[in-house]
Amino acid sequence: MDDYRRAFDRLFAEPGRAPHAPYQARHLDAPVVLDLCRHPLLLARIHARLGPAVVLWRTNFYRKDAGDGALDWHRDRDHWGGLLDPMRALSAWIAIDAATRESGCLEFRGSDHATVPVELAPGECVLFDQDAWHRSRPNTSAARRMGLAVRFTLPSVRIRATRNQGRTETLLLEQR
Ligand SMILES: O=C(O)CCC(=O)C(=O)O
């Protein structure tokens, strides 16, 4: 992950992008981001759950600097509205930096309403679907907490928002 992190930091430092733009849909223009999205260890787990053909339909970097605030409980299906029909998605949130309780790791709500913090070392990831309730607390550490969410769905799912800056965001990945 150290090599990826260095490459990503160079991308984010490139001038000329709107403040949020360095973090969205970078698999389209940055081969190093696509490379991580297609990492064999990741795809093996995605194919095991979704089958031999999957669609990468969205990527988002989530940056939480030291002192940054919380993201409240939500399910991704409620944010995506009618973007996917039917609503079927599997997200891989990959830790670029260490994600700890102190730095604001993702937390999931179990069926018994217990909260499960998922601490990740750089390079580890957590998989969750559109129905998983999750949040992240403020970053009370001194370090940045960056993650990359890679969103997958099935080829049979109709994707309504497929364009970002005039280009299609989706990519069909077939198991080798
Ligand atoms: O990184 C975060 O703090 C939130 C990420 C999230 O909500 C997501 O990937 O769906």
mmCIF file of N, CA and C in Angstrom, residues 36-160:
data_model
loop_
_atom_site.group_PDB
_atom_site.id
_atom_site.type_symbol
_atom_site.label_atom_id
_atom_site.label_comp_id
_atom_site.label_asym_id
_atom_site.label_seq_id
_atom_site.Cartn_x
_atom_site.Cartn_y
_atom_site.Cartn_z
ATOM 1 N N LEU A 36 -5.506 -0.790 -8.559
ATOM 2 C CA LEU A 36 -5.917 -1.259 -7.224
ATOM 3 C C LEU A 36 -7.330 -1.845 -7.270
ATOM 4 N N CYS A 37 -8.223 -1.201 -8.037
ATOM 5 C CA CYS A 37 -9.610 -1.710 -8.147
ATOM 6 C C CYS A 37 -9.634 -3.121 -8.730
ATOM 7 N N ARG A 38 -8.641 -3.428 -9.560
ATOM 8 C CA ARG A 38 -8.611 -4.733 -10.234
ATOM 9 C C ARG A 38 -7.609 -5.681 -9.593
ATOM 10 N N HIS A 39 -7.188 -5.366 -8.402
ATOM 11 C CA HIS A 39 -6.195 -6.219 -7.743
ATOM 12 C C HIS A 39 -6.756 -7.638 -7.619
ATOM 13 N N PRO A 40 -5.976 -8.653 -8.013
ATOM 14 C CA PRO A 40 -6.500 -10.028 -7.995
ATOM 15 C C PRO A 40 -7.028 -10.476 -6.634
ATOM 16 N N LEU A 41 -6.381 -10.044 -5.547
ATOM 17 C CA LEU A 41 -6.863 -10.465 -4.219
ATOM 18 C C LEU A 41 -8.240 -9.873 -3.918
ATOM 19 N N LEU A 42 -8.462 -8.659 -4.410
ATOM 20 C CA LEU A 42 -9.769 -8.031 -4.227
ATOM 21 C C LEU A 42 -10.807 -8.701 -5.122
ATOM 22 N N LEU A 43 -10.479 -8.826 -6.417
ATOM 23 C CA LEU A 43 -11.464 -9.369 -7.360
ATOM 24 C C LEU A 43 -11.852 -10.808 -7.009
ATOM 25 N N ALA A 44 -10.925 -11.574 -6.467
ATOM 26 C CA ALA A 44 -11.272 -12.949 -6.080
ATOM 27 C C ALA A 44 -12.422 -12.930 -5.082
ATOM 28 N N ARG A 45 -12.370 -11.990 -4.155
ATOM 29 C CA ARG A 45 -13.425 -11.914 -3.130
ATOM 30 C C ARG A 45 -14.727 -11.359 -3.706
ATOM 31 N N ILE A 46 -14.597 -10.434 -4.650
ATOM 32 C CA ILE A 46 -15.810 -9.867 -5.259
ATOM 33 C C ILE A 46 -16.489 -10.925 -6.130
ATOM 34 N N HIS A 47 -15.702 -11.627 -6.958
ATOM 35 C CA HIS A 47 -16.292 -12.663 -7.809
ATOM 36 C C HIS A 47 -16.904 -13.780 -6.956
ATOM 37 N N ALA A 48 -16.283 -14.083 -5.829
ATOM 38 C CA ALA A 48 -16.834 -15.143 -4.966
ATOM 39 C C ALA A 48 -18.235 -14.778 -4.491
ATOM 40 N N ARG A 49 -18.498 -13.496 -4.370
ATOM 41 C CA ARG A 49 -19.814 -13.077 -3.868
ATOM 42 C C ARG A 49 -20.791 -12.729 -4.977
ATOM 43 N N LEU A 50 -20.299 -12.153 -6.077
ATOM 44 C CA LEU A 50 -21.222 -11.672 -7.130
ATOM 45 C C LEU A 50 -21.222 -12.539 -8.384
ATOM 46 N N GLY A 51 -20.275 -13.451 -8.492
ATOM 47 C CA GLY A 51 -20.240 -14.299 -9.682
ATOM 48 C C GLY A 51 -19.129 -13.877 -10.638
ATOM 49 N N PRO A 52 -19.035 -14.573 -11.792
ATOM 50 C CA PRO A 52 -17.871 -14.421 -12.663
ATOM 51 C C PRO A 52 -17.808 -13.097 -13.436
ATOM 52 N N ALA A 53 -18.930 -12.400 -13.580
ATOM 53 C CA ALA A 53 -18.891 -11.099 -14.271
ATOM 54 C C ALA A 53 -19.435 -10.035 -13.320
ATOM 55 N N VAL A 54 -18.660 -8.994 -13.130
ATOM 56 C CA VAL A 54 -19.085 -7.906 -12.248
ATOM 57 C C VAL A 54 -18.837 -6.582 -12.951
ATOM 58 N N VAL A 55 -19.539 -5.570 -12.489
ATOM 59 C CA VAL A 55 -19.355 -4.231 -13.051
ATOM 60 C C VAL A 55 -18.821 -3.321 -11.957
ATOM 61 N N LEU A 56 -17.711 -2.680 -12.256
ATOM 62 C CA LEU A 56 -17.211 -1.619 -11.382
ATOM 63 C C LEU A 56 -17.950 -0.355 -11.792
ATOM 64 N N TRP A 57 -18.770 0.187 -10.914
ATOM 65 C CA TRP A 57 -19.610 1.308 -11.369
ATOM 66 C C TRP A 57 -19.280 2.636 -10.698
ATOM 67 N N ARG A 58 -18.435 2.628 -9.678
ATOM 68 C CA ARG A 58 -18.152 3.903 -9.017
ATOM 69 C C ARG A 58 -16.964 3.738 -8.081
ATOM 70 N N THR A 59 -16.151 4.767 -7.967
ATOM 71 C CA THR A 59 -15.122 4.786 -6.920
ATOM 72 C C THR A 59 -15.127 6.145 -6.232
ATOM 73 N N ASN A 60 -14.886 6.119 -4.940
ATOM 74 C CA ASN A 60 -14.784 7.356 -4.160
ATOM 75 C C ASN A 60 -13.669 7.201 -3.137
ATOM 76 N N PHE A 61 -12.734 8.149 -3.135
ATOM 77 C CA PHE A 61 -11.790 8.228 -2.016
ATOM 78 C C PHE A 61 -12.482 8.964 -0.870
ATOM 79 N N TYR A 62 -12.285 8.472 0.344
ATOM 80 C CA TYR A 62 -12.828 9.146 1.535
ATOM 81 C C TYR A 62 -11.666 9.595 2.389
ATOM 82 N N ARG A 63 -11.509 10.906 2.447
ATOM 83 C CA ARG A 63 -10.394 11.486 3.198
ATOM 84 C C ARG A 63 -10.906 12.073 4.511
ATOM 85 N N LYS A 64 -10.286 11.678 5.595
ATOM 86 C CA LYS A 64 -10.631 12.237 6.910
ATOM 87 C C LYS A 64 -9.326 12.685 7.546
ATOM 88 N N ASP A 65 -9.072 13.970 7.510
ATOM 89 C CA ASP A 65 -7.846 14.495 8.108
ATOM 90 C C ASP A 65 -7.979 14.542 9.628
ATOM 91 N N ALA A 66 -6.846 14.673 10.303
ATOM 92 C CA ALA A 66 -6.862 14.854 11.760
ATOM 93 C C ALA A 66 -7.824 15.990 12.096
ATOM 94 N N GLY A 67 -8.747 15.724 13.009
ATOM 95 C CA GLY A 67 -9.691 16.760 13.431
ATOM 96 C C GLY A 67 -10.979 16.791 12.622
ATOM 97 N N ASP A 68 -11.041 16.071 11.508
ATOM 98 C CA ASP A 68 -12.270 16.058 10.708
ATOM 99 C C ASP A 68 -13.380 15.309 11.442
ATOM 100 N N GLY A 69 -14.616 15.645 11.068
ATOM 101 C CA GLY A 69 -15.772 15.197 11.825
ATOM 102 C C GLY A 69 -16.318 13.841 11.414
ATOM 103 N N ALA A 70 -17.504 13.546 11.968
ATOM 104 C CA ALA A 70 -18.134 12.240 11.791
ATOM 105 C C ALA A 70 -18.983 12.203 10.524
ATOM 106 N N LEU A 71 -19.225 11.010 10.060
ATOM 107 C CA LEU A 71 -20.245 10.774 9.034
ATOM 108 C C LEU A 71 -21.302 9.912 9.725
ATOM 109 N N ASP A 72 -22.527 10.388 9.728
ATOM 110 C CA ASP A 72 -23.555 9.746 10.545
ATOM 111 C C ASP A 72 -24.019 8.414 9.944
ATOM 112 N N TRP A 73 -24.784 7.672 10.724
ATOM 113 C CA TRP A 73 -25.319 6.387 10.282
ATOM 114 C C TRP A 73 -26.060 6.546 8.972
ATOM 115 N N HIS A 74 -25.794 5.649 8.042
ATOM 116 C CA HIS A 74 -26.540 5.643 6.778
ATOM 117 C C HIS A 74 -26.411 4.285 6.112
ATOM 118 N N ARG A 75 -27.315 4.054 5.183
ATOM 119 C CA ARG A 75 -27.190 2.907 4.274
ATOM 120 C C ARG A 75 -26.948 3.488 2.901
ATOM 121 N N ASP A 76 -26.081 2.891 2.128
ATOM 122 C CA ASP A 76 -25.762 3.483 0.828
ATOM 123 C C ASP A 76 -26.980 3.505 -0.083
ATOM 124 N N ARG A 77 -27.894 2.542 0.055
ATOM 125 C CA ARG A 77 -29.079 2.545 -0.807
ATOM 126 C C ARG A 77 -29.866 3.850 -0.675
ATOM 127 N N ASP A 78 -29.835 4.469 0.508
ATOM 128 C CA ASP A 78 -30.597 5.701 0.701
ATOM 129 C C ASP A 78 -29.924 6.898 0.032
ATOM 130 N N HIS A 79 -28.613 6.803 -0.184
ATOM 131 C CA HIS A 79 -27.890 7.890 -0.864
ATOM 132 C C HIS A 79 -27.982 7.759 -2.369
ATOM 133 N N TRP A 80 -28.124 6.528 -2.845
ATOM 134 C CA TRP A 80 -28.043 6.309 -4.288
ATOM 135 C C TRP A 80 -29.392 6.391 -4.981
ATOM 136 N N GLY A 81 -30.473 6.537 -4.189
ATOM 137 C CA GLY A 81 -31.789 6.681 -4.795
ATOM 138 C C GLY A 81 -32.010 5.624 -5.855
ATOM 139 N N GLY A 82 -32.419 6.043 -7.036
ATOM 140 C CA GLY A 82 -32.713 5.072 -8.086
ATOM 141 C C GLY A 82 -31.552 4.818 -9.028
ATOM 142 N N LEU A 83 -30.332 5.049 -8.570
ATOM 143 C CA LEU A 83 -29.194 4.900 -9.491
ATOM 144 C C LEU A 83 -29.036 3.482 -10.015
ATOM 145 N N LEU A 84 -29.345 2.502 -9.183
ATOM 146 C CA LEU A 84 -29.215 1.103 -9.593
ATOM 147 C C LEU A 84 -30.591 0.449 -9.571
ATOM 148 N N ASP A 85 -30.891 -0.313 -10.598
ATOM 149 C CA ASP A 85 -32.181 -0.984 -10.673
ATOM 150 C C ASP A 85 -31.971 -2.414 -11.184
ATOM 151 N N PRO A 86 -32.171 -3.441 -10.332
ATOM 152 C CA PRO A 86 -32.493 -3.324 -8.909
ATOM 153 C C PRO A 86 -31.287 -2.846 -8.108
ATOM 154 N N MET A 87 -31.557 -2.424 -6.873
ATOM 155 C CA MET A 87 -30.491 -1.900 -6.011
ATOM 156 C C MET A 87 -29.662 -3.061 -5.462
ATOM 157 N N ARG A 88 -28.545 -3.304 -6.100
ATOM 158 C CA ARG A 88 -27.679 -4.409 -5.672
ATOM 159 C C ARG A 88 -26.243 -3.944 -5.842
ATOM 160 N N ALA A 89 -25.537 -3.758 -4.758
ATOM 161 C CA ALA A 89 -24.167 -3.262 -4.841
ATOM 162 C C ALA A 89 -23.317 -3.897 -3.754
ATOM 163 N N LEU A 90 -22.071 -4.051 -4.068
ATOM 164 C CA LEU A 90 -21.102 -4.527 -3.088
ATOM 165 C C LEU A 90 -19.957 -3.522 -3.095
ATOM 166 N N SER A 91 -19.680 -2.970 -1.933
ATOM 167 C CA SER A 91 -18.601 -1.985 -1.817
ATOM 168 C C SER A 91 -17.415 -2.607 -1.112
ATOM 169 N N ALA A 92 -16.233 -2.289 -1.605
ATOM 170 C CA ALA A 92 -14.994 -2.640 -0.909
ATOM 171 C C ALA A 92 -14.371 -1.327 -0.451
ATOM 172 N N TRP A 93 -14.263 -1.139 0.858
ATOM 173 C CA TRP A 93 -13.618 0.065 1.405
ATOM 174 C C TRP A 93 -12.203 -0.346 1.779
ATOM 175 N N ILE A 94 -11.257 0.161 0.996
ATOM 176 C CA ILE A 94 -9.857 -0.250 1.160
ATOM 177 C C ILE A 94 -9.117 0.826 1.949
ATOM 178 N N ALA A 95 -8.451 0.415 3.014
ATOM 179 C CA ALA A 95 -7.691 1.383 3.810
ATOM 180 C C ALA A 95 -6.400 1.759 3.086
ATOM 181 N N ILE A 96 -6.267 3.048 2.804
ATOM 182 C CA ILE A 96 -5.010 3.562 2.231
ATOM 183 C C ILE A 96 -4.069 3.917 3.387
ATOM 184 N N ASP A 97 -4.624 4.592 4.390
ATOM 185 C CA ASP A 97 -3.916 4.829 5.656
ATOM 186 C C ASP A 97 -4.541 3.893 6.694
ATOM 187 N N ALA A 98 -3.933 3.837 7.868
ATOM 188 C CA ALA A 98 -4.525 3.035 8.941
ATOM 189 C C ALA A 98 -5.888 3.624 9.318
ATOM 190 N N ALA A 99 -6.880 2.752 9.411
ATOM 191 C CA ALA A 99 -8.210 3.177 9.877
ATOM 192 C C ALA A 99 -8.419 2.561 11.252
ATOM 193 N N THR A 100 -8.349 3.386 12.265
ATOM 194 C CA THR A 100 -8.458 2.917 13.652
ATOM 195 C C THR A 100 -9.666 3.605 14.299
ATOM 196 N N ARG A 101 -10.011 3.174 15.508
ATOM 197 C CA ARG A 101 -11.109 3.866 16.210
ATOM 198 C C ARG A 101 -10.786 5.347 16.348
ATOM 199 N N GLU A 102 -9.493 5.643 16.630
ATOM 200 C CA GLU A 102 -9.102 7.030 16.847
ATOM 201 C C GLU A 102 -9.175 7.848 15.541
ATOM 202 N N SER A 103 -8.826 7.203 14.428
ATOM 203 C CA SER A 103 -8.796 7.976 13.171
ATOM 204 C C SER A 103 -10.134 7.938 12.439
ATOM 205 N N GLY A 104 -11.143 7.261 13.027
ATOM 206 C CA GLY A 104 -12.472 7.284 12.408
ATOM 207 C C GLY A 104 -12.700 6.165 11.423
ATOM 208 N N CYS A 105 -12.411 4.944 11.842
ATOM 209 C CA CYS A 105 -12.678 3.780 10.981
ATOM 210 C C CYS A 105 -14.185 3.623 10.763
ATOM 211 N N LEU A 106 -14.550 2.833 9.764
ATOM 212 C CA LEU A 106 -15.968 2.536 9.566
ATOM 213 C C LEU A 106 -16.474 1.707 10.744
ATOM 214 N N GLU A 107 -17.721 1.957 11.094
ATOM 215 C CA GLU A 107 -18.397 1.162 12.126
ATOM 216 C C GLU A 107 -19.704 0.668 11.516
ATOM 217 N N PHE A 108 -20.054 -0.572 11.821
ATOM 218 C CA PHE A 108 -21.267 -1.174 11.272
ATOM 219 C C PHE A 108 -22.207 -1.520 12.414
ATOM 220 N N ARG A 109 -23.498 -1.444 12.104
ATOM 221 C CA ARG A 109 -24.498 -1.767 13.112
ATOM 222 C C ARG A 109 -24.987 -3.181 12.861
ATOM 223 N N GLY A 110 -24.829 -4.032 13.865
ATOM 224 C CA GLY A 110 -25.268 -5.415 13.724
ATOM 225 C C GLY A 110 -26.776 -5.529 13.860
ATOM 226 N N SER A 111 -27.310 -6.722 13.583
ATOM 227 C CA SER A 111 -28.761 -6.928 13.668
ATOM 228 C C SER A 111 -29.247 -6.748 15.107
ATOM 229 N N ASP A 112 -28.345 -6.933 16.077
ATOM 230 C CA ASP A 112 -28.724 -6.706 17.474
ATOM 231 C C ASP A 112 -28.481 -5.246 17.882
ATOM 232 N N HIS A 113 -28.203 -4.404 16.887
ATOM 233 C CA HIS A 113 -27.960 -2.966 17.079
ATOM 234 C C HIS A 113 -26.632 -2.666 17.777
ATOM 235 N N ALA A 114 -25.838 -3.710 18.014
ATOM 236 C CA ALA A 114 -24.504 -3.445 18.550
ATOM 237 C C ALA A 114 -23.660 -2.799 17.445
ATOM 238 N N THR A 115 -22.744 -1.930 17.852
ATOM 239 C CA THR A 115 -21.868 -1.254 16.882
ATOM 240 C C THR A 115 -20.536 -1.979 16.818
ATOM 241 N N VAL A 116 -20.113 -2.260 15.571
ATOM 242 C CA VAL A 116 -18.866 -3.001 15.372
ATOM 243 C C VAL A 116 -17.876 -2.106 14.631
ATOM 244 N N PRO A 117 -16.865 -1.593 15.323
ATOM 245 C CA PRO A 117 -15.836 -0.828 14.615
ATOM 246 C C PRO A 117 -14.936 -1.782 13.842
ATOM 247 N N VAL A 118 -14.613 -1.415 12.608
ATOM 248 C CA VAL A 118 -13.760 -2.278 11.783
ATOM 249 C C VAL A 118 -12.437 -1.548 11.559
ATOM 250 N N GLU A 119 -11.463 -1.897 12.381
ATOM 251 C CA GLU A 119 -10.147 -1.272 12.245
ATOM 252 C C GLU A 119 -9.380 -1.986 11.139
ATOM 253 N N LEU A 120 -8.746 -1.230 10.280
ATOM 254 C CA LEU A 120 -8.043 -1.806 9.132
ATOM 255 C C LEU A 120 -6.634 -1.253 9.051
ATOM 256 N N ALA A 121 -5.690 -2.147 8.788
ATOM 257 C CA ALA A 121 -4.331 -1.706 8.461
ATOM 258 C C ALA A 121 -4.314 -1.300 6.986
ATOM 259 N N PRO A 122 -3.367 -0.465 6.590
ATOM 260 C CA PRO A 122 -3.287 -0.095 5.167
ATOM 261 C C PRO A 122 -3.246 -1.350 4.300
ATOM 262 N N GLY A 123 -4.097 -1.362 3.277
ATOM 263 C CA GLY A 123 -4.154 -2.510 2.371
ATOM 264 C C GLY A 123 -5.258 -3.492 2.711
ATOM 265 N N GLU A 124 -5.767 -3.433 3.937
ATOM 266 C CA GLU A 124 -6.904 -4.288 4.263
ATOM 267 C C GLU A 124 -8.191 -3.618 3.803
ATOM 268 N N CYS A 125 -9.241 -4.439 3.628
ATOM 269 C CA CYS A 125 -10.509 -3.837 3.225
ATOM 270 C C CYS A 125 -11.677 -4.526 3.917
ATOM 271 N N VAL A 126 -12.805 -3.828 3.898
ATOM 272 C CA VAL A 126 -14.041 -4.397 4.414
ATOM 273 C C VAL A 126 -15.062 -4.349 3.280
ATOM 274 N N LEU A 127 -15.840 -5.428 3.134
ATOM 275 C CA LEU A 127 -16.877 -5.513 2.102
ATOM 276 C C LEU A 127 -18.240 -5.333 2.760
ATOM 277 N N PHE A 128 -19.106 -4.581 2.097
ATOM 278 C CA PHE A 128 -20.472 -4.424 2.623
ATOM 279 C C PHE A 128 -21.416 -4.082 1.482
ATOM 280 N N ASP A 129 -22.697 -4.370 1.705
ATOM 281 C CA ASP A 129 -23.659 -4.143 0.631
ATOM 282 C C ASP A 129 -24.477 -2.877 0.885
ATOM 283 N N GLN A 130 -25.441 -2.661 0.002
ATOM 284 C CA GLN A 130 -26.231 -1.422 0.020
ATOM 285 C C GLN A 130 -27.099 -1.275 1.273
ATOM 286 N N ASP A 131 -27.296 -2.382 1.992
ATOM 287 C CA ASP A 131 -28.203 -2.349 3.145
ATOM 288 C C ASP A 131 -27.481 -2.235 4.482
ATOM 289 N N ALA A 132 -26.169 -2.218 4.448
ATOM 290 C CA ALA A 132 -25.403 -2.195 5.701
ATOM 291 C C ALA A 132 -25.435 -0.784 6.308
ATOM 292 N N TRP A 133 -25.917 -0.698 7.547
ATOM 293 C CA TRP A 133 -25.864 0.587 8.268
ATOM 294 C C TRP A 133 -24.428 0.818 8.710
ATOM 295 N N HIS A 134 -23.885 1.977 8.361
ATOM 296 C CA HIS A 134 -22.510 2.259 8.762
ATOM 297 C C HIS A 134 -22.312 3.745 9.011
ATOM 298 N N ARG A 135 -21.239 4.049 9.702
ATOM 299 C CA ARG A 135 -20.884 5.439 10.009
ATOM 300 C C ARG A 135 -19.384 5.492 10.241
ATOM 301 N N SER A 136 -18.854 6.709 10.379
ATOM 302 C CA SER A 136 -17.480 6.842 10.873
ATOM 303 C C SER A 136 -17.446 8.019 11.837
ATOM 304 N N ARG A 137 -16.705 7.831 12.919
ATOM 305 C CA ARG A 137 -16.602 8.878 13.942
ATOM 306 C C ARG A 137 -15.530 9.899 13.555
ATOM 307 N N PRO A 138 -15.445 10.990 14.315
ATOM 308 C CA PRO A 138 -14.419 11.998 14.009
ATOM 309 C C PRO A 138 -13.014 11.409 14.100
ATOM 310 N N ASN A 139 -12.115 12.018 13.379
ATOM 311 C CA ASN A 139 -10.706 11.612 13.446
ATOM 312 C C ASN A 139 -10.038 12.373 14.588
ATOM 313 N N THR A 140 -9.863 11.683 15.700
ATOM 314 C CA THR A 140 -9.239 12.325 16.864
ATOM 315 C C THR A 140 -7.741 12.008 16.936
ATOM 316 N N SER A 141 -7.233 11.308 15.916
ATOM 317 C CA SER A 141 -5.798 11.012 15.893
ATOM 318 C C SER A 141 -5.051 12.192 15.249
ATOM 319 N N ALA A 142 -3.749 12.054 15.173
ATOM 320 C CA ALA A 142 -2.948 13.116 14.545
ATOM 321 C C ALA A 142 -2.704 12.826 13.071
ATOM 322 N N ALA A 143 -3.248 11.717 12.590
ATOM 323 C CA ALA A 143 -2.902 11.276 11.229
ATOM 324 C C ALA A 143 -4.128 11.293 10.315
ATOM 325 N N ARG A 144 -3.867 11.398 9.018
ATOM 326 C CA ARG A 144 -4.932 11.304 8.026
ATOM 327 C C ARG A 144 -5.464 9.871 7.966
ATOM 328 N N ARG A 145 -6.749 9.746 7.678
ATOM 329 C CA ARG A 145 -7.352 8.425 7.412
ATOM 330 C C ARG A 145 -8.003 8.487 6.031
ATOM 331 N N MET A 146 -7.334 7.857 5.063
ATOM 332 C CA MET A 146 -7.857 7.850 3.692
ATOM 333 C C MET A 146 -8.274 6.431 3.330
ATOM 334 N N GLY A 147 -9.420 6.311 2.677
ATOM 335 C CA GLY A 147 -9.860 5.012 2.166
ATOM 336 C C GLY A 147 -10.361 5.169 0.746
ATOM 337 N N LEU A 148 -10.364 4.076 0.016
ATOM 338 C CA LEU A 148 -10.935 4.067 -1.330
ATOM 339 C C LEU A 148 -12.109 3.090 -1.337
ATOM 340 N N ALA A 149 -13.294 3.614 -1.639
ATOM 341 C CA ALA A 149 -14.475 2.743 -1.768
ATOM 342 C C ALA A 149 -14.630 2.387 -3.244
ATOM 343 N N VAL A 150 -14.596 1.095 -3.516
ATOM 344 C CA VAL A 150 -14.755 0.589 -4.883
ATOM 345 C C VAL A 150 -16.111 -0.102 -4.927
ATOM 346 N N ARG A 151 -16.980 0.380 -5.794
ATOM 347 C CA ARG A 151 -18.371 -0.095 -5.807
ATOM 348 C C ARG A 151 -18.595 -1.027 -6.994
ATOM 349 N N PHE A 152 -19.091 -2.210 -6.701
ATOM 350 C CA PHE A 152 -19.362 -3.203 -7.741
ATOM 351 C C PHE A 152 -20.854 -3.498 -7.798
ATOM 352 N N THR A 153 -21.294 -3.920 -8.978
ATOM 353 C CA THR A 153 -22.643 -4.437 -9.115
ATOM 354 C C THR A 153 -22.623 -5.539 -10.172
ATOM 355 N N LEU A 154 -23.819 -5.958 -10.603
ATOM 356 C CA LEU A 154 -23.932 -7.055 -11.557
ATOM 357 C C LEU A 154 -24.239 -6.510 -12.952
ATOM 358 N N PRO A 155 -23.830 -7.237 -13.998
ATOM 359 C CA PRO A 155 -24.136 -6.777 -15.365
ATOM 360 C C PRO A 155 -25.639 -6.662 -15.626
ATOM 361 N N SER A 156 -26.451 -7.419 -14.891
ATOM 362 C CA SER A 156 -27.902 -7.373 -15.112
ATOM 363 C C SER A 156 -28.558 -6.144 -14.479
ATOM 364 N N VAL A 157 -27.824 -5.422 -13.662
ATOM 365 C CA VAL A 157 -28.377 -4.239 -12.996
ATOM 366 C C VAL A 157 -28.287 -3.045 -13.927
ATOM 367 N N ARG A 158 -29.397 -2.319 -14.039
ATOM 368 C CA ARG A 158 -29.375 -1.122 -14.872
ATOM 369 C C ARG A 158 -28.806 0.054 -14.051
ATOM 370 N N ILE A 159 -27.820 0.734 -14.618
ATOM 371 C CA ILE A 159 -27.164 1.833 -13.907
ATOM 372 C C ILE A 159 -27.627 3.132 -14.545
ATOM 373 N N ARG A 160 -28.246 3.989 -13.743
ATOM 374 C CA ARG A 160 -28.847 5.192 -14.320
ATOM 375 C C ARG A 160 -27.851 6.343 -14.435
#
